């Protein structure tokens, strides 16, 4: 799940540029720098020209990226690769020229815009045009390889990611699970060599902007130093690690009851294919195997959707009504005309759910292959959170049309999803009767197998990339380094032998698509702070996990005020405006799941936990 803001579009480096036949705009900023010392007036003139250029480039790039993602062909990939050179070259050039104004005494807004030009490039290319072209081709080809990926069995049957994921979610045959898991990972070895070159080129581009490597550039955009941000992420993880370890211990013991000691030893990491998800990043699909005996508090949303025969558009309409109940305006009619809600039968597309801001004003869309499942129902609420956020800050200057930091965008979507409670489902007519409060343990356990299970995975994706970019994980150890981190943080292991012939990181979309991932970890922390603050604004006094802000104009007003700030101010100010504190803190997530944590400790008594 992701949102496509202008920064993300450029960052993916799968962004093609124009599909139109005119020459690209040539801004005055291309002119030779003026002789003599630069002034604040020079900086203001430069920024005016830069904003005019990127406004046009971003919209054109967004439209072309949309075409590539919803119609994958050799032609769209080649168009993308060629057009990327223009987008990246302009972005890098502007960032390099912005350094001319370092040290000047500038108005705060102008200074922040100049900093953003330098800090928000996710994949900077070297200034050498040939290397820019090479990096563009590599990035486009890797995402195309992922989008077209499928596993073909010996008999000729070919399965795509959706079909393989269905096996992981539903099968209880260890052999079938292992085959589906390993089958998807046959798509990524061809990416291994290109990825090594991609790292070399991206690091070279980052160094030209004054950063040690690409990872240092990514970590510098959080209104703190790279080292301070890395320490902040680790601090947040340590706050929640004990809870994750308790959940891991419980789930492993229950899976042992299902599969036995040979498949699930009680003193080892859990086989990654047994947890119901292609990457073991969420475990909700195996909830039936670990559900408390006799517990019925966890609502089967999939069954509710199927019973009512709800289609993709109807599910999206339900999610839109959540936002309008908070006082938001309905989505533009163009959203319904231009979004991709289901997988086309006649072409390859990237089904990975994403929210798009095409023109940075009101042409918002989602791209998703929606199925009537609980996962997709929650995902739709999440993705529309991105779209409504995009619409909320569209009055800001172009460089400020983004969330306070990238974790905020993901947190906003997840915060809305937290309000998908039994009470909400009853209020919108999907659920006849809300389970009594005494049944909260099943409800919380099922949610924890999403929210808590995800935390270490959300952390380790960029831990791996930061170490790859920084040289701690060299190319000859790409796969070993990947599995070392997965075992350390997640406590999972591969179901079949892996070696350096494989490239398992490439089997996760965000690696070949160059989407930073720490935002998702931050979102899991921030969303509970957001949720608690909004529940307080809504006047909800019951348990936090039972609160839904659906229908609260007061919560909607507070939410819109934070969203409208965009990235115009440092993120601690936006956080404080909504929650009353400028510091990220995992206390809210621990409070939310407190009854479950107590229950897990009771269940794990006498067990050997850890791995």
XYZ file of C-alpha atoms in Angstrom:
611
model
C 0.000 0.000 0.000
C 1.362 3.311 -0.999
C 0.508 6.739 -2.216
C 2.013 8.340 -5.288
C 2.895 11.930 -4.483
C 5.155 13.898 -6.822
C 8.173 12.908 -4.719
C 7.250 9.249 -4.934
C 6.689 9.465 -8.659
C 10.190 10.773 -9.146
C 11.558 8.398 -6.561
C 10.225 5.269 -8.194
C 12.413 5.970 -11.147
C 9.834 4.008 -12.986
C 8.257 7.290 -13.770
C 8.140 7.956 -17.438
C 7.978 11.518 -18.513
C 5.858 12.948 -21.257
C 3.812 10.955 -23.688
C 3.220 14.135 -25.659
C 5.069 15.136 -28.797
C 6.327 18.583 -27.833
C 9.784 19.445 -26.573
C 10.318 19.472 -22.801
C 10.122 22.882 -21.128
C 13.402 24.705 -20.915
C 13.365 26.810 -17.719
C 15.358 29.937 -17.214
C 17.021 28.089 -14.342
C 19.136 26.347 -16.951
C 20.988 29.591 -17.552
C 24.503 30.079 -16.313
C 24.715 31.073 -12.673
C 25.146 34.852 -12.277
C 28.641 36.118 -11.655
C 29.463 37.274 -8.146
C 27.810 36.401 -4.835
C 24.244 35.165 -4.981
C 21.517 36.921 -3.043
C 18.182 36.106 -1.452
C 16.550 37.666 -4.510
C 18.463 35.242 -6.743
C 17.234 32.347 -4.595
C 13.627 33.541 -4.853
C 13.868 33.902 -8.630
C 15.418 30.457 -8.949
C 12.657 28.904 -6.832
C 9.915 30.561 -8.898
C 11.377 29.051 -12.061
C 11.974 25.692 -10.412
C 8.409 25.407 -9.140
C 6.994 26.248 -12.567
C 9.119 23.549 -14.152
C 8.448 20.782 -11.672
C 4.715 21.485 -11.643
C 4.577 20.621 -15.338
C 7.082 17.784 -15.194
C 5.409 16.072 -12.250
C 1.999 16.036 -13.857
C 3.329 14.707 -17.141
C 5.411 12.103 -15.316
C 2.436 11.018 -13.213
C 0.243 10.505 -16.257
C 2.882 8.464 -18.048
C 3.636 6.421 -14.927
C -0.067 5.657 -14.668
C -0.066 4.326 -18.218
C 2.957 2.146 -17.573
C 1.501 0.704 -14.357
C -1.909 -0.013 -15.872
C -0.720 -1.183 -19.290
C 2.630 -2.978 -19.084
C 4.138 -3.544 -22.520
C 7.590 -3.343 -24.027
C 6.659 0.010 -25.515
C 5.427 1.595 -22.280
C 8.553 0.392 -20.500
C 10.826 1.861 -23.177
C 8.900 5.126 -23.183
C 9.258 5.190 -19.429
C 12.996 4.597 -19.514
C 13.583 7.373 -22.035
C 11.340 9.873 -20.289
C 12.844 9.175 -16.872
C 16.066 10.769 -18.014
C 14.336 14.128 -18.375
C 12.571 13.930 -15.011
C 15.597 12.754 -13.055
C 18.048 15.052 -14.796
C 15.872 18.089 -14.041
C 15.323 17.083 -10.434
C 19.015 16.435 -9.824
C 20.008 19.607 -11.641
C 17.664 21.681 -9.526
C 18.974 20.043 -6.371
C 22.557 20.765 -7.388
C 21.755 24.378 -8.278
C 19.944 24.818 -4.972
C 23.249 24.274 -3.168
C 24.396 27.673 -4.535
C 22.214 29.303 -1.905
C 23.522 27.366 1.091
C 24.455 29.691 3.919
C 22.280 32.600 2.805
C 19.947 34.272 5.279
C 16.620 33.405 3.658
C 12.952 33.575 4.649
C 12.009 30.284 6.396
C 9.587 29.183 3.674
C 12.128 29.691 0.902
C 14.870 27.981 2.886
C 12.619 24.964 3.467
C 11.776 24.701 -0.229
C 15.467 24.709 -1.138
C 16.122 21.986 1.424
C 13.282 19.893 0.011
C 14.729 20.157 -3.485
C 17.897 18.544 -2.171
C 16.425 16.015 0.239
C 13.395 14.512 -1.422
C 15.027 12.769 -4.372
C 14.667 9.070 -3.664
C 16.896 7.969 -6.528
C 19.346 10.624 -7.682
C 21.168 9.913 -10.903
C 24.757 10.939 -11.574
C 25.140 14.083 -13.662
C 26.633 12.056 -16.531
C 23.755 11.739 -19.068
C 24.824 8.239 -20.070
C 24.668 7.066 -16.461
C 21.305 8.744 -15.979
C 20.003 6.839 -18.985
C 21.459 3.589 -17.672
C 19.892 4.054 -14.243
C 16.537 4.870 -15.826
C 16.609 1.701 -17.912
C 17.586 -0.474 -14.966
C 14.851 0.898 -12.717
C 12.160 0.648 -15.379
C 13.188 -2.873 -16.333
C 13.208 -4.076 -12.715
C 9.698 -2.833 -12.036
C 8.511 -4.254 -15.332
C 10.050 -7.620 -14.447
C 8.186 -7.570 -11.158
C 4.880 -6.510 -12.711
C 4.985 -9.298 -15.293
C 6.275 -11.893 -12.839
C 4.725 -15.349 -12.701
C 5.734 -18.875 -11.749
C 5.333 -21.560 -14.383
C 5.176 -25.154 -13.213
C 6.670 -28.058 -15.128
C 3.281 -28.957 -16.598
C 2.944 -25.515 -18.123
C 0.505 -23.915 -15.665
C 1.570 -20.357 -14.831
C 0.521 -18.521 -11.675
C 0.820 -14.807 -10.996
C 1.341 -13.129 -7.625
C -2.360 -12.988 -6.785
C -2.811 -16.683 -7.465
C 0.316 -17.647 -5.531
C -0.691 -15.394 -2.652
C -4.051 -17.142 -2.516
C -2.243 -20.436 -1.985
C -0.154 -18.917 0.816
C -3.312 -17.546 2.429
C -5.506 -20.634 2.194
C -3.457 -23.823 1.880
C -2.435 -25.834 4.915
C -0.208 -28.227 2.956
C 3.440 -27.460 3.836
C 4.679 -28.779 0.500
C 2.233 -26.665 -1.516
C 3.084 -23.624 0.584
C 6.809 -24.094 0.049
C 6.343 -24.488 -3.706
C 4.233 -21.333 -4.015
C 6.659 -19.380 -1.827
C 9.725 -20.478 -3.802
C 7.866 -20.186 -7.112
C 7.282 -16.464 -6.734
C 10.952 -15.973 -5.954
C 11.940 -17.344 -9.360
C 11.116 -13.883 -10.751
C 13.872 -12.051 -8.892
C 17.286 -13.651 -9.668
C 17.458 -11.784 -13.018
C 17.288 -8.527 -11.021
C 20.358 -9.312 -8.939
C 23.061 -8.068 -11.304
C 21.094 -4.986 -12.424
C 20.401 -4.161 -8.789
C 24.104 -4.111 -8.019
C 24.662 -1.595 -10.807
C 21.643 0.396 -9.659
C 23.236 0.725 -6.200
C 26.517 1.944 -7.717
C 24.808 4.569 -9.859
C 22.384 5.757 -7.164
C 25.192 6.100 -4.632
C 27.172 8.146 -7.134
C 24.192 10.445 -7.595
C 23.756 10.817 -3.820
C 27.421 11.684 -3.361
C 27.142 14.445 -5.964
C 24.474 15.993 -3.719
C 26.780 15.812 -0.709
C 25.580 12.610 0.966
C 27.679 9.607 1.916
C 25.339 7.218 0.082
C 21.712 6.855 -0.912
C 20.705 5.554 2.520
C 22.158 8.647 4.187
C 20.155 10.835 1.784
C 16.931 8.975 2.653
C 17.525 9.289 6.404
C 18.332 13.014 6.165
C 14.805 14.030 5.206
C 13.276 13.587 8.660
C 14.285 16.966 10.103
C 17.230 15.312 11.897
C 20.637 13.862 11.039
C 20.914 10.420 9.399
C 22.436 8.866 12.513
C 19.849 10.455 14.783
C 17.027 9.125 12.635
C 18.491 5.600 12.596
C 18.692 5.749 16.393
C 15.101 7.020 16.583
C 13.840 4.093 14.521
C 15.696 1.606 16.718
C 14.313 3.300 19.865
C 10.770 2.883 18.609
C 11.406 -0.766 17.737
C 12.733 -1.499 21.230
C 9.491 -0.133 22.674
C 7.419 -2.726 20.823
C 9.863 -5.643 20.451
C 8.782 -7.429 23.677
C 5.169 -7.478 22.504
C 6.187 -8.830 19.087
C 8.267 -11.560 20.704
C 5.299 -12.611 22.845
C 3.066 -12.788 19.758
C 5.726 -14.764 17.856
C 6.027 -17.245 20.725
C 2.277 -17.821 20.868
C 1.827 -18.182 17.103
C 4.771 -20.572 16.779
C 3.318 -22.822 19.491
C -0.085 -22.891 17.814
C 1.419 -23.628 14.401
C 3.355 -26.449 16.020
C 0.012 -27.937 17.059
C -1.073 -27.779 13.409
C 2.068 -28.983 11.653
C 4.174 -30.805 14.252
C 7.782 -30.534 15.401
C 9.321 -31.389 12.031
C 7.714 -28.445 10.260
C 7.567 -26.014 13.202
C 10.319 -26.695 15.769
C 9.670 -24.807 18.983
C 13.229 -23.505 19.270
C 13.727 -22.066 15.775
C 12.443 -19.217 13.618
C 9.087 -19.891 11.960
C 9.037 -21.022 8.334
C 8.124 -17.901 6.356
C 5.643 -19.705 4.107
C 3.473 -20.847 7.026
C 2.321 -17.380 8.075
C -0.284 -16.766 5.378
C 1.448 -14.013 3.409
C 4.013 -14.097 0.606
C 6.508 -12.146 2.731
C 5.253 -13.131 6.211
C 4.710 -9.425 6.759
C 1.193 -9.893 8.149
C -0.234 -13.084 9.628
C -3.992 -12.494 9.652
C -4.619 -15.253 7.090
C -3.545 -17.927 9.566
C -5.647 -16.495 12.374
C -8.039 -19.491 12.182
C -5.132 -21.746 13.161
C -4.349 -19.780 16.314
C -7.767 -18.418 17.315
C -8.682 -18.886 20.982
C -10.934 -21.882 21.580
C -14.544 -20.816 21.550
C -13.683 -17.205 20.758
C -15.981 -15.473 18.302
C -15.028 -11.848 18.756
C -13.094 -11.609 15.490
C -15.553 -10.610 12.772
C -15.181 -12.334 9.382
C -15.466 -9.307 7.117
C -14.775 -11.369 4.002
C -17.848 -13.482 4.701
C -19.933 -10.352 5.270
C -18.866 -8.872 1.936
C -19.462 -12.109 0.059
C -22.884 -12.573 1.644
C -23.970 -9.182 0.322
C -22.358 -9.656 -3.083
C -20.525 -6.349 -2.924
C -18.374 -5.485 -5.945
C -15.228 -3.393 -6.155
C -16.905 -0.033 -6.822
C -19.444 -0.587 -4.051
C -16.626 -1.266 -1.577
C -14.892 1.953 -2.605
C -18.149 3.883 -2.180
C -18.404 2.597 1.393
C -14.911 3.887 2.130
C -15.706 7.276 0.592
C -18.718 7.611 2.877
C -16.435 7.211 5.879
C -14.656 10.421 4.929
C -17.759 12.365 4.025
C -19.146 11.434 7.466
C -16.207 13.393 8.932
C -17.073 16.484 6.915
C -14.819 15.930 3.897
C -16.141 16.756 0.432
C -16.878 13.756 -1.828
C -14.171 12.607 -4.198
C -14.105 14.301 -7.630
C -16.097 12.603 -10.352
C -12.840 12.059 -12.239
C -11.751 9.686 -9.463
C -14.523 7.293 -10.433
C -13.898 7.700 -14.143
C -10.115 7.217 -14.116
C -9.225 4.848 -11.254
C -8.413 1.163 -11.802
C -10.525 -0.894 -9.382
C -10.171 -4.400 -10.833
C -7.563 -6.340 -12.787
C -8.125 -6.079 -16.555
C -8.388 -9.399 -18.358
C -6.559 -8.249 -21.481
C -3.216 -6.894 -20.241
C -0.509 -6.924 -17.602
C -0.816 -4.357 -14.820
C 0.802 -3.648 -11.458
C -1.918 -4.755 -9.043
C -0.100 -3.464 -5.977
C -2.502 -1.050 -4.274
C -1.521 2.594 -4.635
C -3.105 6.049 -4.434
C -2.205 8.648 -7.043
C -2.134 12.431 -7.213
C -1.901 12.974 -10.952
C -2.072 16.763 -11.282
C -1.299 17.752 -7.661
C -4.681 19.479 -7.506
C -7.731 17.226 -7.764
C -7.054 14.387 -10.219
C -6.666 11.746 -7.520
C -7.028 8.030 -8.279
C -6.417 4.572 -6.896
C -4.904 1.616 -8.727
C -5.817 -1.745 -7.253
C -7.137 -5.175 -8.192
C -9.911 -5.272 -5.598
C -11.345 -8.550 -4.318
C -14.247 -8.759 -1.827
C -11.977 -9.652 1.091
C -11.376 -8.202 4.523
C -7.817 -7.269 3.548
C -8.954 -5.303 0.501
C -11.849 -3.710 2.408
C -9.414 -2.288 4.960
C -6.918 -1.406 2.222
C -9.506 0.706 0.395
C -10.113 2.779 3.522
C -6.332 3.182 3.788
C -5.795 4.200 0.167
C -8.590 6.766 0.230
C -6.864 8.234 3.274
C -3.996 9.079 0.936
C -6.335 10.639 -1.617
C -8.141 12.805 0.909
C -4.782 13.873 2.365
C -3.647 14.875 -1.134
C -6.781 16.930 -1.625
C -6.398 18.555 1.810
C -2.979 20.103 1.111
C -3.535 21.030 -2.543
C -3.628 24.750 -1.679
C -0.025 24.706 -0.476
C 2.855 25.729 -2.783
C 3.786 22.816 -5.027
C 6.838 21.765 -2.982
C 4.732 21.590 0.179
C 2.063 19.308 -1.285
C 3.047 16.229 0.648
C 2.643 14.833 4.149
C 4.670 16.136 7.099
C 6.950 13.161 6.564
C 6.340 10.066 4.481
C 5.249 8.111 7.555
C 2.395 10.560 8.048
C 0.819 9.656 4.721
C 0.823 5.955 5.539
C -0.240 6.611 9.134
C -3.211 8.656 8.010
C -4.516 5.808 5.876
C -3.924 3.304 8.660
C -5.586 5.571 11.225
C -8.762 5.508 9.187
C -8.500 1.733 8.924
C -8.322 1.500 12.738
C -11.874 2.819 12.787
C -13.055 -0.231 10.828
C -14.380 -1.722 14.066
C -17.364 -3.996 14.660
C -19.287 -0.920 15.750
C -18.509 0.759 12.413
C -19.455 -2.360 10.453
C -22.785 -2.452 12.262
C -23.423 1.245 11.679
C -22.953 0.909 7.918
C -25.162 -2.183 7.782
C -22.603 -4.916 7.173
C -22.794 -6.511 10.629
C -26.032 -7.346 12.416
C -24.721 -7.637 15.966
C -21.551 -6.333 17.602
C -19.683 -8.980 19.623
C -19.746 -8.251 23.366
C -16.762 -6.540 24.969
C -15.821 -9.786 26.697
C -14.801 -11.206 23.327
C -12.122 -8.590 22.695
C -9.168 -10.985 22.900
C -9.982 -12.655 19.547
C -10.558 -9.227 18.000
C -7.248 -7.894 19.310
C -5.341 -11.044 18.411
C -6.519 -10.921 14.826
C -5.576 -7.248 14.597
C -2.183 -7.861 16.195
C -1.444 -10.466 13.544
C -1.556 -7.544 11.134
C -0.382 -4.503 13.065
C 2.197 -6.050 15.406
C 3.391 -8.814 13.083
C 4.252 -6.190 10.480
C 6.544 -4.075 12.665
C 9.870 -5.909 12.211
C 9.267 -6.382 8.499
C 8.512 -2.690 8.142
C 11.835 -2.013 9.787
C 14.133 -4.489 8.058
C 13.426 -3.650 4.394
C 15.303 -0.375 4.683
C 17.749 -1.785 7.222
C 18.840 -4.102 4.399
C 18.969 -1.280 1.855
C 20.785 1.101 4.179
C 23.433 -1.583 4.712
C 23.602 -2.333 0.985
C 23.962 1.357 0.101
C 26.524 1.852 2.864
C 28.606 -1.198 1.893
C 28.026 -3.217 5.063
C 26.237 -5.819 2.914
C 28.358 -6.321 -0.240
C 26.884 -7.750 -3.466
C 28.220 -11.230 -2.770
C 26.165 -11.288 0.455
C 22.890 -9.754 -0.746
C 20.768 -12.808 0.053
C 22.665 -13.840 3.180
C 22.334 -10.306 4.548
C 18.620 -10.332 3.755
C 17.981 -13.542 5.674
C 20.197 -12.497 8.555
C 17.986 -9.458 9.096
C 14.774 -11.404 8.633
C 15.828 -13.889 11.273
C 17.116 -11.210 13.655
C 14.056 -8.979 13.538
C 11.210 -11.224 12.391
C 12.271 -14.624 13.639
C 11.437 -16.290 10.303
C 13.407 -18.604 8.028
C 13.027 -19.760 4.408
C 11.198 -23.043 3.797
C 13.788 -24.195 1.255
C 17.509 -23.680 0.936
C 18.598 -20.253 -0.285
C 21.947 -19.157 -1.687
C 23.531 -16.219 -3.457
C 22.104 -17.561 -6.707
C 18.817 -16.152 -5.444
C 17.789 -12.540 -4.915
C 14.899 -12.766 -2.482
C 14.758 -9.007 -1.723
C 13.700 -8.448 -5.346
C 10.552 -10.501 -4.780
C 9.165 -7.626 -2.678
C 7.706 -4.841 -4.840
C 9.288 -1.942 -2.978
C 12.841 -3.124 -3.727
C 12.708 -3.128 -7.556
C 10.302 -0.160 -7.532
C 12.673 1.865 -5.313
C 10.047 2.836 -2.720
C 11.519 3.605 0.730
C 9.884 1.406 3.346
C 10.604 2.908 6.769
C 7.505 5.039 6.261
C 5.383 1.933 6.829
C 7.123 1.194 10.135
C 6.657 4.792 11.244
C 3.030 4.625 10.167
C 2.385 1.660 12.466
C 3.619 3.787 15.362
C 2.072 7.108 14.371
C -1.356 5.744 13.530
C -2.044 4.841 17.156
C -1.022 8.301 18.304
C -3.310 9.774 15.656
C -6.133 7.399 16.561
C -5.967 8.151 20.268
C -5.999 11.916 19.648
C -8.915 11.695 17.220
C -10.891 9.454 19.536
C -10.423 12.032 22.272
C -11.614 14.754 19.886
C -14.650 12.614 19.064
C -15.469 12.317 22.765
C -14.980 8.540 22.819
C -14.283 7.302 26.348
C -14.338 3.530 25.863
C -11.438 1.187 25.045
C -9.196 2.545 22.325
C -9.558 -0.592 20.226
C -13.346 -0.171 20.166
C -13.271 3.468 19.044
C -14.409 4.499 15.569
C -14.386 8.160 14.592
C -16.968 7.497 11.868
C -19.445 10.358 11.847
C -17.449 12.711 14.100
C -17.275 16.220 12.689
C -14.962 17.227 15.565
C -12.416 14.551 14.715
C -12.718 15.434 11.038
C -12.015 19.094 11.726
C -8.888 18.287 13.716
C -7.714 15.856 11.067
C -8.218 18.299 8.192
C -6.285 21.007 10.032
C -3.229 18.750 10.335
C -3.527 17.469 6.782
C -3.724 20.969 5.313
C -0.239 21.773 6.698
C 1.299 19.395 4.170
C 5.078 19.419 4.476
C 5.268 23.184 4.961
C 6.453 22.745 8.571
C 8.781 20.225 10.300
C 6.924 17.042 11.107
C 7.150 17.389 14.929
C 4.996 20.519 14.636
C 2.353 18.687 12.626
C 2.458 15.785 15.074
C 2.026 18.114 18.028
C -0.876 19.893 16.311
C -2.804 16.632 16.167
C -1.612 14.675 19.222
C -0.291 17.327 21.613
C 3.240 15.877 21.523
C 6.091 16.521 19.058
C 7.666 13.113 19.732
C 6.839 9.779 18.139
C 6.004 7.305 20.858
C 4.898 3.675 20.790
C 3.034 3.996 24.097
C -0.298 4.294 22.298
C 0.156 1.011 20.436
C 1.086 -0.764 23.667
C -1.967 0.727 25.397
C -4.216 -0.288 22.507
C -3.192 -3.939 22.807
C -2.691 -4.061 26.590
C -5.416 -6.694 27.262
C -3.936 -8.938 24.570
C -0.400 -8.588 25.886
C -1.542 -9.757 29.319
C -3.361 -12.694 27.725
C -0.338 -13.674 25.621
C 1.895 -13.716 28.678
C -0.542 -16.130 30.300
C -0.622 -18.379 27.226
C 3.180 -18.397 26.940
C 3.800 -19.351 30.562
C 6.214 -22.281 30.610
C 7.135 -21.945 26.929
C 10.617 -21.233 25.623
C 10.271 -18.063 23.589
C 12.759 -16.433 21.234
C 14.825 -17.893 18.429
